[in-house]
PDB file of C-alpha atoms and ligand atoms in Angstrom:
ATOM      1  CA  UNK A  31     103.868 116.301  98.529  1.00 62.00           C
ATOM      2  CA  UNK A  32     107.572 117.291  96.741  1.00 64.00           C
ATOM      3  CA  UNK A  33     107.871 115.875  93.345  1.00 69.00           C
ATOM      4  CA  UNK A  34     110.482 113.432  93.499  1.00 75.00           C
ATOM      5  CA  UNK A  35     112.735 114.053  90.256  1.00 76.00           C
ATOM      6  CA  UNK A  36     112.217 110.810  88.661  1.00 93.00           C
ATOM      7  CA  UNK A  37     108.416 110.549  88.769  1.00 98.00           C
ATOM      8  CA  UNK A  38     107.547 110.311  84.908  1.00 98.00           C
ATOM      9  CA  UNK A  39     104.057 111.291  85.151  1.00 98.00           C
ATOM     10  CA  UNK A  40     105.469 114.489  86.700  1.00 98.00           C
ATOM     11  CA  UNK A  41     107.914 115.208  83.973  1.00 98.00           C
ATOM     12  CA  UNK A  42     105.000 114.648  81.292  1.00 98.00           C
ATOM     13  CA  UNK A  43     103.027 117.589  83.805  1.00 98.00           C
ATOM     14  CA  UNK A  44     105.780 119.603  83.644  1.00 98.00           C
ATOM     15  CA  UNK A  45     106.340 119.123  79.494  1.00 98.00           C
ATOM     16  CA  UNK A  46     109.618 117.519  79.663  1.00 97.00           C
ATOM     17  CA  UNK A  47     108.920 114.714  78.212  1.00 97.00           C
ATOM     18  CA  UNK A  48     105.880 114.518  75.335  1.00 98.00           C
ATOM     19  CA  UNK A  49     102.462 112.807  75.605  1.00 98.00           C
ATOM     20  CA  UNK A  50      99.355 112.407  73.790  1.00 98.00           C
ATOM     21  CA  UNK A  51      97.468 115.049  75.700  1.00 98.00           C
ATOM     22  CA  UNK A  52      93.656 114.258  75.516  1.00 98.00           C
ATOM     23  CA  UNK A  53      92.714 117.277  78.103  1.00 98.00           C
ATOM     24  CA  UNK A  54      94.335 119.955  80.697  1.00 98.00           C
ATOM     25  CA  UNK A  55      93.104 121.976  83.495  1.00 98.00           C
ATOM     26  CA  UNK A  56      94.328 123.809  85.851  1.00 98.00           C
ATOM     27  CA  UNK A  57      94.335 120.888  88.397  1.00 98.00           C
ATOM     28  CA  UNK A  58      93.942 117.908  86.452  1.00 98.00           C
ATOM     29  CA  UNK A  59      95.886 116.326  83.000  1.00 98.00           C
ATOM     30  CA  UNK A  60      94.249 113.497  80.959  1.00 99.00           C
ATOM     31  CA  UNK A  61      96.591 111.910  78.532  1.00 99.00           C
ATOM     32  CA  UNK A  62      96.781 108.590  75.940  1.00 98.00           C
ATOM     33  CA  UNK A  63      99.113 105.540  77.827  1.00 99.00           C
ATOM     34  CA  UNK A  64     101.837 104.542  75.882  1.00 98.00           C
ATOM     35  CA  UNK A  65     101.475 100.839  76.220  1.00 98.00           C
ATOM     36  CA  UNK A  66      97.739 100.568  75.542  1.00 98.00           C
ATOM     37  CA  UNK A  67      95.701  97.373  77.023  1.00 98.00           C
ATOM     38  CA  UNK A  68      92.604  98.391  74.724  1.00 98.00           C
ATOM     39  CA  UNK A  69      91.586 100.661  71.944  1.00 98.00           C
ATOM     40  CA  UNK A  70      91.043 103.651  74.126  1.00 98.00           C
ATOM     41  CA  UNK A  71      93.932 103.962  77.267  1.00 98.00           C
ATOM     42  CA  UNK A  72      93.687 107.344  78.777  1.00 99.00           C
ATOM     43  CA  UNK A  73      95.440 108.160  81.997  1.00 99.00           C
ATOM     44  CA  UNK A  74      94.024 110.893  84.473  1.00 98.00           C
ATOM     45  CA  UNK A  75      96.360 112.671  86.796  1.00 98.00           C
ATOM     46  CA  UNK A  76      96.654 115.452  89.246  1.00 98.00           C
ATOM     47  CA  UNK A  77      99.182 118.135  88.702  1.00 98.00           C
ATOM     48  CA  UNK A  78     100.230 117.790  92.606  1.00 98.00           C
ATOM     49  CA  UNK A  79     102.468 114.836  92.877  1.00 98.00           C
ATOM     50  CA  UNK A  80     100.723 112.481  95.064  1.00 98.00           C
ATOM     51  CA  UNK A  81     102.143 108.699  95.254  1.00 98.00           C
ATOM     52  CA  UNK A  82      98.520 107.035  95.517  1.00 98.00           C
ATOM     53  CA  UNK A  83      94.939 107.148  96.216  1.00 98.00           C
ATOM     54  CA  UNK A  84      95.073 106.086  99.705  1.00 98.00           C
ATOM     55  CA  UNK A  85      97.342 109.256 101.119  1.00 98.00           C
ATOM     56  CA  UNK A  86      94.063 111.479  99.410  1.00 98.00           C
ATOM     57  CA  UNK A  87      91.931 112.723 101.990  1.00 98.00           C
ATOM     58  CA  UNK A  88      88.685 114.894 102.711  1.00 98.00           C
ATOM     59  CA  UNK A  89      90.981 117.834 101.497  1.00 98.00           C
ATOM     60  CA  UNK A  90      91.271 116.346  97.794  1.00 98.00           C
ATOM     61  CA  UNK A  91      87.702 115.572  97.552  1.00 98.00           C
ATOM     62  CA  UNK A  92      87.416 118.731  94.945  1.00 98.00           C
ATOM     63  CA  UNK A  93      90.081 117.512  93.012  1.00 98.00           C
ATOM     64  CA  UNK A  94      89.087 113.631  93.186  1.00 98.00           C
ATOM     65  CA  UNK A  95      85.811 114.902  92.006  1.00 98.00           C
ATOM     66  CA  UNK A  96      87.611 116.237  88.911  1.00 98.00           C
ATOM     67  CA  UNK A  97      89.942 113.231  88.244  1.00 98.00           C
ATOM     68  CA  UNK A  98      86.405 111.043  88.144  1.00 98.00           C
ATOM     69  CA  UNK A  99      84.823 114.162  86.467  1.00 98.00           C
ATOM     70  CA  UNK A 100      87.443 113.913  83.545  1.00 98.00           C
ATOM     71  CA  UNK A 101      86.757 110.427  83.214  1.00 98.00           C
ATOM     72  CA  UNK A 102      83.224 111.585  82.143  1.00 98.00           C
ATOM     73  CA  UNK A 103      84.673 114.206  79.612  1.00 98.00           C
ATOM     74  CA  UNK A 104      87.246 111.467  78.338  1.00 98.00           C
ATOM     75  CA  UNK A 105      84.358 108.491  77.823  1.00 98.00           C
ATOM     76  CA  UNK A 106      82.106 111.106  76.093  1.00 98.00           C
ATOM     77  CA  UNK A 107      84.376 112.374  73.625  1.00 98.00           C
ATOM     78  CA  UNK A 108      85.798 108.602  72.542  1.00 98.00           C
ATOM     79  CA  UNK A 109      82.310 107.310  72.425  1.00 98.00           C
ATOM     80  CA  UNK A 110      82.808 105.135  75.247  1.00 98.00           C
ATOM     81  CA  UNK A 111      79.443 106.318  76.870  1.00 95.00           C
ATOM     82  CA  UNK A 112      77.695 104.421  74.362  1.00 95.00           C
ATOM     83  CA  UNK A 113      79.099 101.017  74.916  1.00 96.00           C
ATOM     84  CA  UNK A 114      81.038 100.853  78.686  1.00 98.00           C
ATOM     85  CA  UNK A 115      84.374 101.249  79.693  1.00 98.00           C
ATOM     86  CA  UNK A 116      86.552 101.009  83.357  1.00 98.00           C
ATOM     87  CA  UNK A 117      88.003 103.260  85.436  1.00 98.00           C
ATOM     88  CA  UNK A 118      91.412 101.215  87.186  1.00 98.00           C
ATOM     89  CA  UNK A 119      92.758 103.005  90.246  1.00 98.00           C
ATOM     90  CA  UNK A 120      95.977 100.578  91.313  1.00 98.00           C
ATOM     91  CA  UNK A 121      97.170 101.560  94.257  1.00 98.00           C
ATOM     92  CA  UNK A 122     100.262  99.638  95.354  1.00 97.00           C
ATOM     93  CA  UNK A 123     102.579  96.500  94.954  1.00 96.00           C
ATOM     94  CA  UNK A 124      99.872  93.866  94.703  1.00 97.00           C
ATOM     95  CA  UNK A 125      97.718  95.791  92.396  1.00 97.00           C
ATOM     96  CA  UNK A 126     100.880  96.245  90.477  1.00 96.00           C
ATOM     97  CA  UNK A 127     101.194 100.064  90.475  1.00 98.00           C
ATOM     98  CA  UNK A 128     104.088 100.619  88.722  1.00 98.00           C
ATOM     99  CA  UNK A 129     103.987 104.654  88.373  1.00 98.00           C
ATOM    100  CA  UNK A 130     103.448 105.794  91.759  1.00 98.00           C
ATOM    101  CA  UNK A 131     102.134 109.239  90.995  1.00 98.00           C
ATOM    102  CA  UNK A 132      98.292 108.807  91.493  1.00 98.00           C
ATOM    103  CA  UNK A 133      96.446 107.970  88.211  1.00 98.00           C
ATOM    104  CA  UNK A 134      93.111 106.705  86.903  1.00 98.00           C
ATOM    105  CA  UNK A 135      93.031 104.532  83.969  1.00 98.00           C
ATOM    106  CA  UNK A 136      90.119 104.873  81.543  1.00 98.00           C
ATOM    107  CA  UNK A 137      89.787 101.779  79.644  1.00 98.00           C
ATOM    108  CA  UNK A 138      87.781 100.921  77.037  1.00 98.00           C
ATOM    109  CA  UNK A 139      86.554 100.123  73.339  1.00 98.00           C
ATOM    110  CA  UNK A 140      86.386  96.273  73.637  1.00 98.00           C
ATOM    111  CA  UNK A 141      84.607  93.898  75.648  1.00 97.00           C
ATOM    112  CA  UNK A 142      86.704  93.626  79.316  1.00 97.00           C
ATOM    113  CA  UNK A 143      86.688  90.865  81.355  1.00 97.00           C
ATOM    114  CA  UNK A 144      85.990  90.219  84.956  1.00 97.00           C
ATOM    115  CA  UNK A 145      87.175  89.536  87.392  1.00 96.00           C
ATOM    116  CA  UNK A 146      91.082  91.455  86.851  1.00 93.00           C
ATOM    117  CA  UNK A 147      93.489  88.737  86.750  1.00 87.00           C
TER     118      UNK A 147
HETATM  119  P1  LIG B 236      99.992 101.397  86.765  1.00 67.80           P
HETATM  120  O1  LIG B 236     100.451  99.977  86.501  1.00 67.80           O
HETATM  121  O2  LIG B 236     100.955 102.128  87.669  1.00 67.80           O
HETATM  122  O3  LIG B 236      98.580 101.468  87.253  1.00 67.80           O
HETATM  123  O4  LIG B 236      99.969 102.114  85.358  1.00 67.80           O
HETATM  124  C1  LIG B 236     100.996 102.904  84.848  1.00 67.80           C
HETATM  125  C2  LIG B 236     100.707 103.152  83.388  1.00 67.80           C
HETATM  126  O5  LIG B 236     101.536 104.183  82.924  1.00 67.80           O
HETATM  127  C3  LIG B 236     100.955 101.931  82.498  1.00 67.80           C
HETATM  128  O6  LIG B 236      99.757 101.564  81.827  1.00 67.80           O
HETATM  129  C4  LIG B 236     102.047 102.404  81.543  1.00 67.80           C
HETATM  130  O7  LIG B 236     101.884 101.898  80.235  1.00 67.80           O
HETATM  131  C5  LIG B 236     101.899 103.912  81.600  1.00 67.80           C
HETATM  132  N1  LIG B 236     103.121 104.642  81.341  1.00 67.80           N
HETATM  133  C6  LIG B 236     104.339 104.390  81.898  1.00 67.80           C
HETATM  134  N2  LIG B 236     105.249 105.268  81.452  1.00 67.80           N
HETATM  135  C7  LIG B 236     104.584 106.098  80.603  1.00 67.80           C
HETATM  136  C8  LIG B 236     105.005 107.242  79.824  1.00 67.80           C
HETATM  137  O8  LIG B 236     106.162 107.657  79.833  1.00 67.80           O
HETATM  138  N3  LIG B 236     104.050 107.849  79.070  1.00 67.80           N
HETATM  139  C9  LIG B 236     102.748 107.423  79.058  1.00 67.80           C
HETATM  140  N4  LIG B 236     101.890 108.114  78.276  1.00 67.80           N
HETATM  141  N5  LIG B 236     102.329 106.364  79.776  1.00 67.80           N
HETATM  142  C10 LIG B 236     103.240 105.716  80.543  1.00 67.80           C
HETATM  143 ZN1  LIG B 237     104.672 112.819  90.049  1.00 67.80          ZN
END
């Protein structure tokens, strides 16, 4: 899919505009949110603009298997193995995606509750 210029998560890909880089491949970027909801945010993202989940198919499997792989890197390395954390996937308006450039939310160093509101 063509990056559309004003796609943020895109621009933070591309180093244009600065984040809190936690880890980089060649596929995949893992950085802190900006507005964290907990004590550990971390957002995963493909390089390849893609708006959400949903328009992934069989040919992203490899690199969905990295996004959730990254999670695994990302928990281990804040500790978040030890005590739980979630991974948050919105994927359009009534899950209140708000940056529509696929993205997995790690989330965790405090109790969560459930269910979402
Ligand atoms: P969504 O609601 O789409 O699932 O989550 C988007 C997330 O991106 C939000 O948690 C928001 O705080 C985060 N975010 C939005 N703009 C920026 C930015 O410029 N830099 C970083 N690091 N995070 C951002
Ligand atoms: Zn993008």
């Amino acid at each position: 899919m063509t990056e559309p210029t004003s796609c943020i998560f895109c621009a933070i890909i591309n180093k244009k505009i600065t984040a809190r880089i936690e880890k980089e491949s060649a596929n995949v970027l893992a950085f802190h949110d900006t507005n964290p909801v907990a004590p550990v945010h971390i957002l995963i993202v493909p390089k390849v603009h893609v708006n959400n989940i949903y328009q992934m198919s069989n040919e992203d499997s490899s690199l969905l298997g990295e996004i959730i792989l990254t999670a695994n890197f990302v928990a281990k390395a804040n500790k978040l193995d030890q005590t739980g954390y979630r991974l948050v996937i919105n994927t359009g308006e009534d899950a209140g995606q708000t940056v529509h450039h696929v993205h997995c939310h790690v989330i965790g160093g405090r109790s969560l509750a459930w269910p979402p509101g």
